[in-house]
PDB file of C-alpha atoms and ligand atoms in Angstrom:
ATOM      1  CA  MET L   1     -52.192  79.624 118.481  1.00  0.00           C
ATOM      2  CA  ASP L   2     -51.091  83.084 117.431  1.00  0.00           C
ATOM      3  CA  LYS L   3     -49.559  83.837 114.043  1.00  0.00           C
ATOM      4  CA  GLY L   4     -48.954  80.727 111.960  1.00  0.00           C
ATOM      5  CA  PHE L   5     -45.838  80.505 109.830  1.00  0.00           C
ATOM      6  CA  ILE L   6     -45.089  79.217 106.347  1.00  0.00           C
ATOM      7  CA  HIS L   7     -42.481  76.456 106.345  1.00  0.00           C
ATOM      8  CA  VAL L   8     -40.568  75.077 103.377  1.00  0.00           C
ATOM      9  CA  TYR L   9     -38.539  71.858 103.313  1.00  0.00           C
ATOM     10  CA  THR L  10     -36.674  71.627 100.047  1.00  0.00           C
ATOM     11  CA  GLY L  11     -33.354  70.485  98.542  1.00  0.00           C
ATOM     12  CA  PRO L  12     -32.006  67.193  97.188  1.00  0.00           C
ATOM     13  CA  GLY L  13     -31.143  65.472 100.487  1.00  0.00           C
ATOM     14  CA  LYS L  14     -33.355  62.977 102.279  1.00  0.00           C
ATOM     15  CA  GLY L  15     -35.781  64.080 104.963  1.00  0.00           C
ATOM     16  CA  LYS L  16     -38.254  66.619 103.578  1.00  0.00           C
ATOM     17  CA  THR L  17     -41.487  64.646 103.820  1.00  0.00           C
ATOM     18  CA  THR L  18     -40.436  62.959 107.044  1.00  0.00           C
ATOM     19  CA  ALA L  19     -39.518  66.342 108.596  1.00  0.00           C
ATOM     20  CA  ALA L  20     -42.956  67.711 107.701  1.00  0.00           C
ATOM     21  CA  ILE L  21     -44.613  64.625 109.195  1.00  0.00           C
ATOM     22  CA  GLY L  22     -42.439  64.989 112.292  1.00  0.00           C
ATOM     23  CA  LEU L  23     -43.606  68.566 112.667  1.00  0.00           C
ATOM     24  CA  GLY L  24     -47.193  67.431 112.165  1.00  0.00           C
ATOM     25  CA  LEU L  25     -46.736  64.721 114.797  1.00  0.00           C
ATOM     26  CA  ARG L  26     -45.458  67.273 117.286  1.00  0.00           C
ATOM     27  CA  ALA L  27     -48.389  69.560 116.499  1.00  0.00           C
ATOM     28  CA  ALA L  28     -50.867  66.691 116.862  1.00  0.00           C
ATOM     29  CA  GLY L  29     -49.294  65.812 120.204  1.00  0.00           C
ATOM     30  CA  ALA L  30     -49.926  69.369 121.332  1.00  0.00           C
ATOM     31  CA  GLY L  31     -53.596  68.907 120.484  1.00  0.00           C
ATOM     32  CA  LEU L  32     -53.516  70.754 117.171  1.00  0.00           C
ATOM     33  CA  LYS L  33     -55.463  69.507 114.173  1.00  0.00           C
ATOM     34  CA  VAL L  34     -53.275  68.585 111.216  1.00  0.00           C
ATOM     35  CA  HIS L  35     -54.061  67.585 107.644  1.00  0.00           C
ATOM     36  CA  MET L  36     -51.495  66.467 105.078  1.00  0.00           C
ATOM     37  CA  ILE L  37     -52.259  66.651 101.365  1.00  0.00           C
ATOM     38  CA  GLN L  38     -49.868  64.597  99.275  1.00  0.00           C
ATOM     39  CA  PHE L  39     -49.327  65.687  95.691  1.00  0.00           C
ATOM     40  CA  MET L  40     -48.023  63.344  92.986  1.00  0.00           C
ATOM     41  CA  LYS L  41     -48.276  60.363  95.339  1.00  0.00           C
ATOM     42  CA  GLY L  42     -50.656  57.428  95.086  1.00  0.00           C
ATOM     43  CA  ARG L  43     -48.622  54.792  96.800  1.00  0.00           C
ATOM     44  CA  ARG L  44     -49.522  53.644 100.286  1.00  0.00           C
ATOM     45  CA  TYR L  45     -46.499  54.945 102.217  1.00  0.00           C
ATOM     46  CA  SER L  46     -45.954  53.324 105.616  1.00  0.00           C
ATOM     47  CA  GLU L  47     -46.335  56.612 107.487  1.00  0.00           C
ATOM     48  CA  LEU L  48     -49.990  56.642 106.441  1.00  0.00           C
ATOM     49  CA  ASP L  49     -50.561  53.413 108.352  1.00  0.00           C
ATOM     50  CA  ALA L  50     -49.082  55.076 111.435  1.00  0.00           C
ATOM     51  CA  LEU L  51     -50.979  58.353 110.984  1.00  0.00           C
ATOM     52  CA  GLU L  52     -54.247  56.482 110.654  1.00  0.00           C
ATOM     53  CA  LYS L  53     -53.953  55.643 114.341  1.00  0.00           C
ATOM     54  CA  LEU L  54     -54.085  59.329 115.271  1.00  0.00           C
ATOM     55  CA  ASN L  55     -57.381  61.132 115.296  1.00  0.00           C
ATOM     56  CA  ASN L  56     -56.120  64.688 114.823  1.00  0.00           C
ATOM     57  CA  PHE L  57     -53.649  64.017 111.989  1.00  0.00           C
ATOM     58  CA  THR L  58     -55.507  63.243 108.777  1.00  0.00           C
ATOM     59  CA  PHE L  59     -54.284  62.980 105.198  1.00  0.00           C
ATOM     60  CA  SER L  60     -55.348  62.654 101.571  1.00  0.00           C
ATOM     61  CA  GLN L  61     -53.468  61.639  98.424  1.00  0.00           C
ATOM     62  CA  HIS L  62     -53.837  63.248  95.032  1.00  0.00           C
ATOM     63  CA  GLY L  63     -51.632  61.420  92.612  1.00  0.00           C
ATOM     64  CA  ARG L  64     -50.933  58.114  90.921  1.00  0.00           C
ATOM     65  CA  ASP L  65     -48.449  55.479  91.966  1.00  0.00           C
ATOM     66  CA  GLU L  66     -46.514  56.324  88.807  1.00  0.00           C
ATOM     67  CA  PHE L  67     -43.558  58.400  87.769  1.00  0.00           C
ATOM     68  CA  VAL L  68     -44.701  61.783  86.447  1.00  0.00           C
ATOM     69  CA  SER L  69     -42.897  63.067  83.362  1.00  0.00           C
ATOM     70  CA  LYS L  70     -41.678  66.630  83.831  1.00  0.00           C
ATOM     71  CA  GLU L  71     -41.600  67.260  80.089  1.00  0.00           C
ATOM     72  CA  LYS L  72     -44.902  65.630  79.260  1.00  0.00           C
ATOM     73  CA  PRO L  73     -47.138  65.022  82.287  1.00  0.00           C
ATOM     74  CA  GLU L  74     -50.301  63.009  81.645  1.00  0.00           C
ATOM     75  CA  GLN L  75     -53.625  64.847  81.847  1.00  0.00           C
ATOM     76  CA  ILE L  76     -54.538  62.689  84.844  1.00  0.00           C
ATOM     77  CA  ASP L  77     -51.464  63.984  86.707  1.00  0.00           C
ATOM     78  CA  ILE L  78     -52.547  67.573  86.065  1.00  0.00           C
ATOM     79  CA  ASP L  79     -56.140  66.806  87.070  1.00  0.00           C
ATOM     80  CA  LEU L  80     -55.115  65.083  90.291  1.00  0.00           C
ATOM     81  CA  ALA L  81     -52.761  67.919  91.249  1.00  0.00           C
ATOM     82  CA  LYS L  82     -55.584  70.413  90.630  1.00  0.00           C
ATOM     83  CA  GLU L  83     -57.872  68.291  92.783  1.00  0.00           C
ATOM     84  CA  GLY L  84     -55.284  68.352  95.593  1.00  0.00           C
ATOM     85  CA  PHE L  85     -54.962  72.093  95.230  1.00  0.00           C
ATOM     86  CA  GLU L  86     -58.744  72.591  95.420  1.00  0.00           C
ATOM     87  CA  CYS L  87     -58.763  70.383  98.504  1.00  0.00           C
ATOM     88  CA  ALA L  88     -56.080  72.624 100.075  1.00  0.00           C
ATOM     89  CA  LYS L  89     -58.117  75.737  99.263  1.00  0.00           C
ATOM     90  CA  SER L  90     -61.319  74.368 100.712  1.00  0.00           C
ATOM     91  CA  LEU L  91     -59.654  73.062 103.890  1.00  0.00           C
ATOM     92  CA  MET L  92     -58.038  76.442 104.368  1.00  0.00           C
ATOM     93  CA  ASN L  93     -61.322  78.283 103.949  1.00  0.00           C
ATOM     94  CA  ARG L  94     -63.063  76.020 106.426  1.00  0.00           C
ATOM     95  CA  LYS L  95     -60.484  76.976 109.066  1.00  0.00           C
ATOM     96  CA  LYS L  96     -60.816  73.569 110.685  1.00  0.00           C
ATOM     97  CA  TYR L  97     -57.101  72.874 110.816  1.00  0.00           C
ATOM     98  CA  ASP L  98     -54.210  74.378 112.729  1.00  0.00           C
ATOM     99  CA  MET L  99     -51.600  72.940 110.366  1.00  0.00           C
ATOM    100  CA  ILE L 100     -51.819  71.941 106.709  1.00  0.00           C
ATOM    101  CA  ILE L 101     -48.947  70.108 105.043  1.00  0.00           C
ATOM    102  CA  LEU L 102     -48.740  70.282 101.244  1.00  0.00           C
ATOM    103  CA  ASP L 103     -46.356  67.398 100.615  1.00  0.00           C
ATOM    104  CA  GLU L 104     -44.425  67.569  97.298  1.00  0.00           C
ATOM    105  CA  ILE L 105     -46.210  70.737  96.220  1.00  0.00           C
ATOM    106  CA  ASN L 106     -42.867  72.267  95.265  1.00  0.00           C
ATOM    107  CA  VAL L 107     -42.388  69.479  92.725  1.00  0.00           C
ATOM    108  CA  ALA L 108     -45.953  69.888  91.424  1.00  0.00           C
ATOM    109  CA  VAL L 109     -45.174  73.582  90.835  1.00  0.00           C
ATOM    110  CA  ASP L 110     -41.790  72.845  89.267  1.00  0.00           C
ATOM    111  CA  PHE L 111     -43.464  70.323  86.903  1.00  0.00           C
ATOM    112  CA  LYS L 112     -46.102  72.986  86.131  1.00  0.00           C
ATOM    113  CA  LEU L 113     -48.993  70.824  87.316  1.00  0.00           C
ATOM    114  CA  ILE L 114     -49.885  73.831  89.503  1.00  0.00           C
ATOM    115  CA  SER L 115     -48.919  77.408  88.649  1.00  0.00           C
ATOM    116  CA  VAL L 116     -46.745  79.324  91.067  1.00  0.00           C
ATOM    117  CA  GLU L 117     -49.185  82.249  90.822  1.00  0.00           C
ATOM    118  CA  HIS L 118     -51.986  80.069  92.126  1.00  0.00           C
ATOM    119  CA  LEU L 119     -49.833  78.862  94.996  1.00  0.00           C
ATOM    120  CA  ILE L 120     -48.848  82.426  95.903  1.00  0.00           C
ATOM    121  CA  LYS L 121     -52.522  83.419  95.909  1.00  0.00           C
ATOM    122  CA  LEU L 122     -53.319  80.509  98.206  1.00  0.00           C
ATOM    123  CA  ILE L 123     -50.508  81.485 100.564  1.00  0.00           C
ATOM    124  CA  GLU L 124     -51.719  85.088 100.609  1.00  0.00           C
ATOM    125  CA  LYS L 125     -55.144  83.888 101.719  1.00  0.00           C
ATOM    126  CA  LYS L 126     -53.748  81.779 104.535  1.00  0.00           C
ATOM    127  CA  PRO L 127     -55.771  82.208 107.740  1.00  0.00           C
ATOM    128  CA  GLU L 128     -53.652  84.152 110.228  1.00  0.00           C
ATOM    129  CA  ASN L 129     -53.140  81.316 112.707  1.00  0.00           C
ATOM    130  CA  LEU L 130     -52.686  78.433 110.240  1.00  0.00           C
ATOM    131  CA  GLU L 131     -49.257  76.812 110.075  1.00  0.00           C
ATOM    132  CA  LEU L 132     -48.611  75.915 106.426  1.00  0.00           C
ATOM    133  CA  VAL L 133     -45.892  73.439 105.467  1.00  0.00           C
ATOM    134  CA  LEU L 134     -44.654  72.990 101.891  1.00  0.00           C
ATOM    135  CA  THR L 135     -42.297  70.202 100.912  1.00  0.00           C
ATOM    136  CA  GLY L 136     -40.448  69.000  97.853  1.00  0.00           C
ATOM    137  CA  ARG L 137     -37.301  69.585  95.848  1.00  0.00           C
ATOM    138  CA  TYR L 138     -36.949  72.626  93.611  1.00  0.00           C
ATOM    139  CA  ALA L 139     -38.911  75.103  95.746  1.00  0.00           C
ATOM    140  CA  ASN L 140     -39.754  78.156  93.668  1.00  0.00           C
ATOM    141  CA  SER L 141     -37.646  81.201  94.623  1.00  0.00           C
ATOM    142  CA  GLU L 142     -40.735  83.355  95.092  1.00  0.00           C
ATOM    143  CA  ILE L 143     -42.167  80.808  97.555  1.00  0.00           C
ATOM    144  CA  VAL L 144     -38.856  80.746  99.426  1.00  0.00           C
ATOM    145  CA  ARG L 145     -38.975  84.539  99.590  1.00  0.00           C
ATOM    146  CA  ILE L 146     -42.435  84.680 101.168  1.00  0.00           C
ATOM    147  CA  ALA L 147     -41.950  81.743 103.559  1.00  0.00           C
ATOM    148  CA  ASP L 148     -40.930  82.217 107.194  1.00  0.00           C
ATOM    149  CA  VAL L 149     -38.993  79.009 107.874  1.00  0.00           C
ATOM    150  CA  VAL L 150     -36.982  77.543 105.004  1.00  0.00           C
ATOM    151  CA  THR L 151     -34.784  74.474 105.364  1.00  0.00           C
ATOM    152  CA  GLU L 152     -32.784  73.057 102.497  1.00  0.00           C
ATOM    153  CA  MET L 153     -31.810  69.397 102.812  1.00  0.00           C
ATOM    154  CA  LEU L 154     -28.323  69.017 101.412  1.00  0.00           C
ATOM    155  CA  GLU L 155     -27.425  65.625 100.010  1.00  0.00           C
ATOM    156  CA  ILE L 156     -24.049  64.695 101.425  1.00  0.00           C
ATOM    157  CA  LYS L 157     -24.588  60.944 101.211  1.00  0.00           C
ATOM    158  CA  HIS L 158     -27.459  58.679 100.250  1.00  0.00           C
ATOM    159  CA  PRO L 159     -27.323  54.867  99.916  1.00  0.00           C
ATOM    160  CA  TYR L 160     -29.051  55.310  96.545  1.00  0.00           C
ATOM    161  CA  GLN L 161     -25.721  56.566  95.214  1.00  0.00           C
ATOM    162  CA  GLN L 162     -24.323  53.093  96.028  1.00  0.00           C
ATOM    163  CA  GLY L 163     -27.203  51.422  94.234  1.00  0.00           C
ATOM    164  CA  VAL L 164     -29.167  50.562  97.406  1.00  0.00           C
ATOM    165  CA  GLU L 165     -32.867  50.424  96.632  1.00  0.00           C
ATOM    166  CA  ALA L 166     -35.560  52.203  98.641  1.00  0.00           C
ATOM    167  CA  ARG L 167     -36.366  50.358 101.859  1.00  0.00           C
ATOM    168  CA  LYS L 168     -39.822  49.895 103.396  1.00  0.00           C
ATOM    169  CA  GLY L 169     -40.144  51.690 106.702  1.00  0.00           C
ATOM    170  CA  ILE L 170     -37.236  53.994 105.864  1.00  0.00           C
ATOM    171  CA  ASP L 171     -37.883  55.385 102.390  1.00  0.00           C
ATOM    172  CA  TYR L 172     -41.528  54.445 101.979  1.00  0.00           C
TER     173      TYR L 172
HETATM  174  P1  ATP O 201     -38.347  61.262 102.937  1.00  0.00           P
HETATM  175  O1  ATP O 201     -39.711  60.909 102.387  1.00  0.00           O
HETATM  176  O2  ATP O 201     -37.573  60.049 103.277  1.00  0.00           O
HETATM  177  O3  ATP O 201     -38.413  62.290 104.009  1.00  0.00           O
HETATM  178  P2  ATP O 201     -37.784  63.265 100.957  1.00  0.00           P
HETATM  179  O4  ATP O 201     -39.175  63.732 101.146  1.00  0.00           O
HETATM  180  O5  ATP O 201     -36.703  64.231 101.321  1.00  0.00           O
HETATM  181  O6  ATP O 201     -37.534  61.924 101.755  1.00  0.00           O
HETATM  182  P3  ATP O 201     -38.185  63.092  98.100  1.00  0.00           P
HETATM  183  O7  ATP O 201     -37.334  64.037  97.356  1.00  0.00           O
HETATM  184  O8  ATP O 201     -39.608  63.449  98.285  1.00  0.00           O
HETATM  185  O9  ATP O 201     -37.515  62.762  99.508  1.00  0.00           O
HETATM  186  O10 ATP O 201     -37.988  61.703  97.420  1.00  0.00           O
HETATM  187  C1  ATP O 201     -38.929  60.668  97.459  1.00  0.00           C
HETATM  188  C2  ATP O 201     -38.289  59.363  97.746  1.00  0.00           C
HETATM  189  O11 ATP O 201     -36.920  59.304  97.396  1.00  0.00           O
HETATM  190  C3  ATP O 201     -38.351  58.994  99.221  1.00  0.00           C
HETATM  191  O12 ATP O 201     -38.635  57.612  99.281  1.00  0.00           O
HETATM  192  C4  ATP O 201     -36.971  59.250  99.743  1.00  0.00           C
HETATM  193  O13 ATP O 201     -36.624  58.413 100.843  1.00  0.00           O
HETATM  194  C5  ATP O 201     -36.094  59.012  98.539  1.00  0.00           C
HETATM  195  N1  ATP O 201     -34.948  59.937  98.537  1.00  0.00           N
HETATM  196  C6  ATP O 201     -34.823  61.074  99.235  1.00  0.00           C
HETATM  197  N2  ATP O 201     -33.649  61.684  99.004  1.00  0.00           N
HETATM  198  C7  ATP O 201     -33.017  60.902  98.120  1.00  0.00           C
HETATM  199  C8  ATP O 201     -31.742  60.966  97.468  1.00  0.00           C
HETATM  200  N3  ATP O 201     -30.899  61.957  97.707  1.00  0.00           N
HETATM  201  N4  ATP O 201     -31.427  59.980  96.576  1.00  0.00           N
HETATM  202  C9  ATP O 201     -32.291  58.978  96.358  1.00  0.00           C
HETATM  203  N5  ATP O 201     -33.498  58.843  96.921  1.00  0.00           N
HETATM  204  C10 ATP O 201     -33.857  59.781  97.800  1.00  0.00           C
HETATM  205 MG1   MG O 202     -40.771  63.954  99.891  1.00  0.00          MG
END
């Protein structure tokens, strides 16, 4: 691949993580090697059971299956986010992957589990041909500025507004 781009999926509407996984699936189909790092997630989402069947789309989770408090995150939440970030750095340096997805990293930055300066530094060190995908609400404006492809999911309707709970296979 020639020059890899920086993608951002942000906004309040549904579809950010699934869009990133869709992109990863397409890349994997084209023979590219993909790794997804999930921040602030510890729950076994159904997509992981599907991805496990692919040999060039791997993933790791760095979070708890708990709600993280924006005002007062637990130390463990900070530690796990840092661990995910270190994992991203080391995978990037090893240049083994064609695409790396940092799922919910925008939220981890917004909640100050990871500093935006650190993320900018990481992006600046991106290997030329790596495709880097960042997801999550509240993308930092500086990240949006340096990214190449930015899509904002707009919430027009969501069943949640009608009190419908998250559904397995659709929302998790
Ligand atoms: P998905 O994982 O379905 O692609 P997402 O990544 O855009 O959604 P997040 O903001 O990461 O969504 O939210 C996490 C969870 O909340 C997911 O289970 C998602 O389906 C659900 N969700 C997404 N958008 C909304 C919304 N507008 N209202 C309520 N729940 C939502
Ligand atoms: Mg998401």
